[in-house]
PDB file of C-alpha atoms and ligand atoms in Angstrom:
ATOM      1  CA  UNK A   1     -20.097  -6.051-194.173  1.00  0.00           C
ATOM      2  CA  UNK A   2     -21.963  -5.022-197.304  1.00  0.00           C
ATOM      3  CA  UNK A   3     -25.152  -7.086-197.292  1.00  0.00           C
ATOM      4  CA  UNK A   4     -28.199  -4.929-197.924  1.00  0.00           C
ATOM      5  CA  UNK A   5     -30.087  -4.640-194.643  1.00  0.00           C
ATOM      6  CA  UNK A   6     -32.911  -2.386-195.863  1.00  0.00           C
ATOM      7  CA  UNK A   7     -35.578  -4.323-197.763  1.00  0.00           C
ATOM      8  CA  UNK A   8     -38.297  -1.715-198.370  1.00  0.00           C
ATOM      9  CA  UNK A   9     -39.517   1.716-197.392  1.00  0.00           C
ATOM     10  CA  UNK A  10     -41.949   0.723-194.638  1.00  0.00           C
ATOM     11  CA  UNK A  11     -43.424   4.155-194.049  1.00  0.00           C
ATOM     12  CA  UNK A  12     -42.939   7.869-194.350  1.00  0.00           C
ATOM     13  CA  UNK A  13     -44.153   9.542-191.167  1.00  0.00           C
ATOM     14  CA  UNK A  14     -45.683  13.006-191.262  1.00  0.00           C
ATOM     15  CA  UNK A  15     -46.394  14.951-188.070  1.00  0.00           C
ATOM     16  CA  UNK A  16     -49.737  16.751-188.170  1.00  0.00           C
ATOM     17  CA  UNK A  17     -51.736  18.871-185.756  1.00  0.00           C
ATOM     18  CA  UNK A  18     -55.137  17.573-186.823  1.00  0.00           C
ATOM     19  CA  UNK A  19     -55.200  13.867-187.659  1.00  0.00           C
ATOM     20  CA  UNK A  20     -58.798  13.890-188.909  1.00  0.00           C
ATOM     21  CA  UNK A  21     -58.118  16.803-191.249  1.00  0.00           C
ATOM     22  CA  UNK A  22     -55.008  15.114-192.635  1.00  0.00           C
ATOM     23  CA  UNK A  23     -56.833  11.810-193.187  1.00  0.00           C
ATOM     24  CA  UNK A  24     -59.674  13.643-194.925  1.00  0.00           C
ATOM     25  CA  UNK A  25     -57.236  15.541-197.159  1.00  0.00           C
ATOM     26  CA  UNK A  26     -55.391  12.407-198.287  1.00  0.00           C
ATOM     27  CA  UNK A  27     -58.752  10.782-198.965  1.00  0.00           C
ATOM     28  CA  UNK A  28     -60.292  13.637-200.895  1.00  0.00           C
ATOM     29  CA  UNK A  29     -57.218  14.481-202.943  1.00  0.00           C
ATOM     30  CA  UNK A  30     -55.579  11.086-203.487  1.00  0.00           C
ATOM     31  CA  UNK A  31     -58.352   8.619-202.678  1.00  0.00           C
ATOM     32  CA  UNK A  32     -56.187   7.152-199.914  1.00  0.00           C
ATOM     33  CA  UNK A  33     -57.920   5.195-197.164  1.00  0.00           C
ATOM     34  CA  UNK A  34     -56.879   4.304-193.637  1.00  0.00           C
ATOM     35  CA  UNK A  35     -55.494   0.776-193.509  1.00  0.00           C
ATOM     36  CA  UNK A  36     -54.613   0.786-189.820  1.00  0.00           C
ATOM     37  CA  UNK A  37     -55.108   3.153-186.934  1.00  0.00           C
ATOM     38  CA  UNK A  38     -53.542   2.915-183.519  1.00  0.00           C
ATOM     39  CA  UNK A  39     -52.841   4.855-180.347  1.00  0.00           C
ATOM     40  CA  UNK A  40     -49.306   4.083-179.221  1.00  0.00           C
ATOM     41  CA  UNK A  41     -49.408   5.046-175.549  1.00  0.00           C
ATOM     42  CA  UNK A  42     -45.684   4.472-174.978  1.00  0.00           C
ATOM     43  CA  UNK A  43     -44.801   7.037-177.669  1.00  0.00           C
ATOM     44  CA  UNK A  44     -47.689   9.381-176.841  1.00  0.00           C
ATOM     45  CA  UNK A  45     -49.021   9.356-180.401  1.00  0.00           C
ATOM     46  CA  UNK A  46     -51.976   8.347-182.484  1.00  0.00           C
ATOM     47  CA  UNK A  47     -51.207   7.206-185.990  1.00  0.00           C
ATOM     48  CA  UNK A  48     -53.120   6.451-189.160  1.00  0.00           C
ATOM     49  CA  UNK A  49     -51.499   4.320-191.847  1.00  0.00           C
ATOM     50  CA  UNK A  50     -52.518   4.871-195.466  1.00  0.00           C
ATOM     51  CA  UNK A  51     -51.323   2.079-197.714  1.00  0.00           C
ATOM     52  CA  UNK A  52     -49.402   3.031-200.848  1.00  0.00           C
ATOM     53  CA  UNK A  53     -48.272  -0.072-202.753  1.00  0.00           C
ATOM     54  CA  UNK A  54     -46.273  -2.064-200.181  1.00  0.00           C
ATOM     55  CA  UNK A  55     -45.486   0.969-198.034  1.00  0.00           C
ATOM     56  CA  UNK A  56     -47.430   3.391-195.875  1.00  0.00           C
ATOM     57  CA  UNK A  57     -47.897   7.066-195.347  1.00  0.00           C
ATOM     58  CA  UNK A  58     -48.054   7.376-191.562  1.00  0.00           C
ATOM     59  CA  UNK A  59     -49.934  10.402-190.279  1.00  0.00           C
ATOM     60  CA  UNK A  60     -48.860  11.064-186.723  1.00  0.00           C
ATOM     61  CA  UNK A  61     -50.286  13.320-184.037  1.00  0.00           C
ATOM     62  CA  UNK A  62     -49.451  13.673-180.328  1.00  0.00           C
ATOM     63  CA  UNK A  63     -51.897  12.588-177.631  1.00  0.00           C
ATOM     64  CA  UNK A  64     -49.879  14.159-174.791  1.00  0.00           C
ATOM     65  CA  UNK A  65     -47.928  17.383-174.358  1.00  0.00           C
ATOM     66  CA  UNK A  66     -44.763  15.481-173.366  1.00  0.00           C
ATOM     67  CA  UNK A  67     -44.820  13.352-176.516  1.00  0.00           C
ATOM     68  CA  UNK A  68     -41.695  13.770-178.699  1.00  0.00           C
ATOM     69  CA  UNK A  69     -44.039  14.521-181.599  1.00  0.00           C
ATOM     70  CA  UNK A  70     -45.649  17.353-179.607  1.00  0.00           C
ATOM     71  CA  UNK A  71     -42.193  18.854-179.091  1.00  0.00           C
ATOM     72  CA  UNK A  72     -41.409  18.379-182.771  1.00  0.00           C
ATOM     73  CA  UNK A  73     -44.593  20.189-183.836  1.00  0.00           C
ATOM     74  CA  UNK A  74     -43.914  23.017-181.392  1.00  0.00           C
ATOM     75  CA  UNK A  75     -40.349  23.473-182.644  1.00  0.00           C
ATOM     76  CA  UNK A  76     -40.605  22.739-186.344  1.00  0.00           C
ATOM     77  CA  UNK A  77     -44.280  22.686-187.243  1.00  0.00           C
ATOM     78  CA  UNK A  78     -46.026  20.092-189.365  1.00  0.00           C
ATOM     79  CA  UNK A  79     -44.069  18.032-191.842  1.00  0.00           C
ATOM     80  CA  UNK A  80     -41.856  15.053-192.467  1.00  0.00           C
ATOM     81  CA  UNK A  81     -40.964  13.481-189.111  1.00  0.00           C
ATOM     82  CA  UNK A  82     -39.137  10.230-189.860  1.00  0.00           C
ATOM     83  CA  UNK A  83     -38.614   7.493-192.430  1.00  0.00           C
ATOM     84  CA  UNK A  84     -39.255   3.863-191.542  1.00  0.00           C
ATOM     85  CA  UNK A  85     -37.020   1.372-193.312  1.00  0.00           C
ATOM     86  CA  UNK A  86     -38.158  -2.241-193.355  1.00  0.00           C
ATOM     87  CA  UNK A  87     -35.532  -4.758-192.250  1.00  0.00           C
ATOM     88  CA  UNK A  88     -35.483  -8.522-191.827  1.00  0.00           C
ATOM     89  CA  UNK A  89     -33.901  -8.330-188.386  1.00  0.00           C
ATOM     90  CA  UNK A  90     -34.131  -5.151-186.339  1.00  0.00           C
ATOM     91  CA  UNK A  91     -31.393  -6.194-183.916  1.00  0.00           C
ATOM     92  CA  UNK A  92     -28.935  -6.885-186.742  1.00  0.00           C
ATOM     93  CA  UNK A  93     -29.661  -3.567-188.456  1.00  0.00           C
ATOM     94  CA  UNK A  94     -29.398  -1.673-185.157  1.00  0.00           C
ATOM     95  CA  UNK A  95     -26.053  -3.302-184.419  1.00  0.00           C
ATOM     96  CA  UNK A  96     -24.828  -2.308-187.883  1.00  0.00           C
ATOM     97  CA  UNK A  97     -25.666   1.322-187.057  1.00  0.00           C
ATOM     98  CA  UNK A  98     -23.751   1.090-183.767  1.00  0.00           C
ATOM     99  CA  UNK A  99     -20.804  -0.657-185.410  1.00  0.00           C
ATOM    100  CA  UNK A 100     -20.681   2.200-187.911  1.00  0.00           C
ATOM    101  CA  UNK A 101     -20.405   4.738-185.100  1.00  0.00           C
ATOM    102  CA  UNK A 102     -24.017   5.848-185.429  1.00  0.00           C
ATOM    103  CA  UNK A 103     -25.965   7.287-182.536  1.00  0.00           C
ATOM    104  CA  UNK A 104     -29.137   5.422-181.609  1.00  0.00           C
ATOM    105  CA  UNK A 105     -32.230   6.431-179.663  1.00  0.00           C
ATOM    106  CA  UNK A 106     -33.250   2.872-178.815  1.00  0.00           C
ATOM    107  CA  UNK A 107     -30.392   0.779-177.447  1.00  0.00           C
ATOM    108  CA  UNK A 108     -32.377  -2.377-178.187  1.00  0.00           C
ATOM    109  CA  UNK A 109     -35.335  -3.258-180.435  1.00  0.00           C
ATOM    110  CA  UNK A 110     -38.768  -2.675-178.884  1.00  0.00           C
ATOM    111  CA  UNK A 111     -42.432  -3.186-179.840  1.00  0.00           C
ATOM    112  CA  UNK A 112     -43.816  -0.762-182.443  1.00  0.00           C
ATOM    113  CA  UNK A 113     -47.307  -0.328-183.859  1.00  0.00           C
ATOM    114  CA  UNK A 114     -49.229  -3.118-185.664  1.00  0.00           C
ATOM    115  CA  UNK A 115     -47.132  -5.785-183.969  1.00  0.00           C
ATOM    116  CA  UNK A 116     -43.806  -4.716-185.435  1.00  0.00           C
ATOM    117  CA  UNK A 117     -40.405  -4.605-183.755  1.00  0.00           C
ATOM    118  CA  UNK A 118     -38.670  -1.248-184.112  1.00  0.00           C
ATOM    119  CA  UNK A 119     -35.659   0.856-183.153  1.00  0.00           C
ATOM    120  CA  UNK A 120     -34.987   4.543-183.777  1.00  0.00           C
ATOM    121  CA  UNK A 121     -31.674   5.923-185.020  1.00  0.00           C
ATOM    122  CA  UNK A 122     -30.715   9.473-184.040  1.00  0.00           C
ATOM    123  CA  UNK A 123     -30.749  12.049-186.866  1.00  0.00           C
ATOM    124  CA  UNK A 124     -27.467  13.541-185.644  1.00  0.00           C
ATOM    125  CA  UNK A 125     -25.399  10.786-187.248  1.00  0.00           C
ATOM    126  CA  UNK A 126     -27.790   9.938-190.097  1.00  0.00           C
ATOM    127  CA  UNK A 127     -27.570  13.187-192.049  1.00  0.00           C
ATOM    128  CA  UNK A 128     -30.498  14.888-190.362  1.00  0.00           C
ATOM    129  CA  UNK A 129     -33.050  12.113-190.829  1.00  0.00           C
ATOM    130  CA  UNK A 130     -34.721  10.373-187.913  1.00  0.00           C
ATOM    131  CA  UNK A 131     -34.742   6.728-189.000  1.00  0.00           C
ATOM    132  CA  UNK A 132     -36.947   3.939-187.705  1.00  0.00           C
ATOM    133  CA  UNK A 133     -35.872   0.372-188.380  1.00  0.00           C
ATOM    134  CA  UNK A 134     -39.024  -1.730-188.779  1.00  0.00           C
ATOM    135  CA  UNK A 135     -39.206  -5.497-188.590  1.00  0.00           C
ATOM    136  CA  UNK A 136     -42.611  -6.933-189.456  1.00  0.00           C
TER     137      UNK A 136
HETATM  138 CO1  LIG B 201     -42.804   5.244-187.568  1.00  0.00          CO
END
């Protein structure tokens, strides 16, 4: 199968300790404004999406100590956390990863922020990048 499953960069997610400070910095330096903000209780994070063309910069901070993003910040510090690729069908793209021998974090698509359907792919088999498949 060689059909292109990725249609756009949906977002680049950056883990930060201080969400307000990061939002202010992007605003002051680049004039970026918050397009969407959401607490995702299931993932233990609060996110702010700054629109850049048809994609987003997603600033991400933990709201609980057991959040994966809290562990990430403790281990690696602030920085690039994952890349969200937009897909037409999350289930199809996830199956393609599995068929290719890739390791997944989500066995099946699940609800993401702003009404999307998402699935995470483990960085171990994707060259060190945590990938989120995002279906709008
Ligand atoms: Co994301």
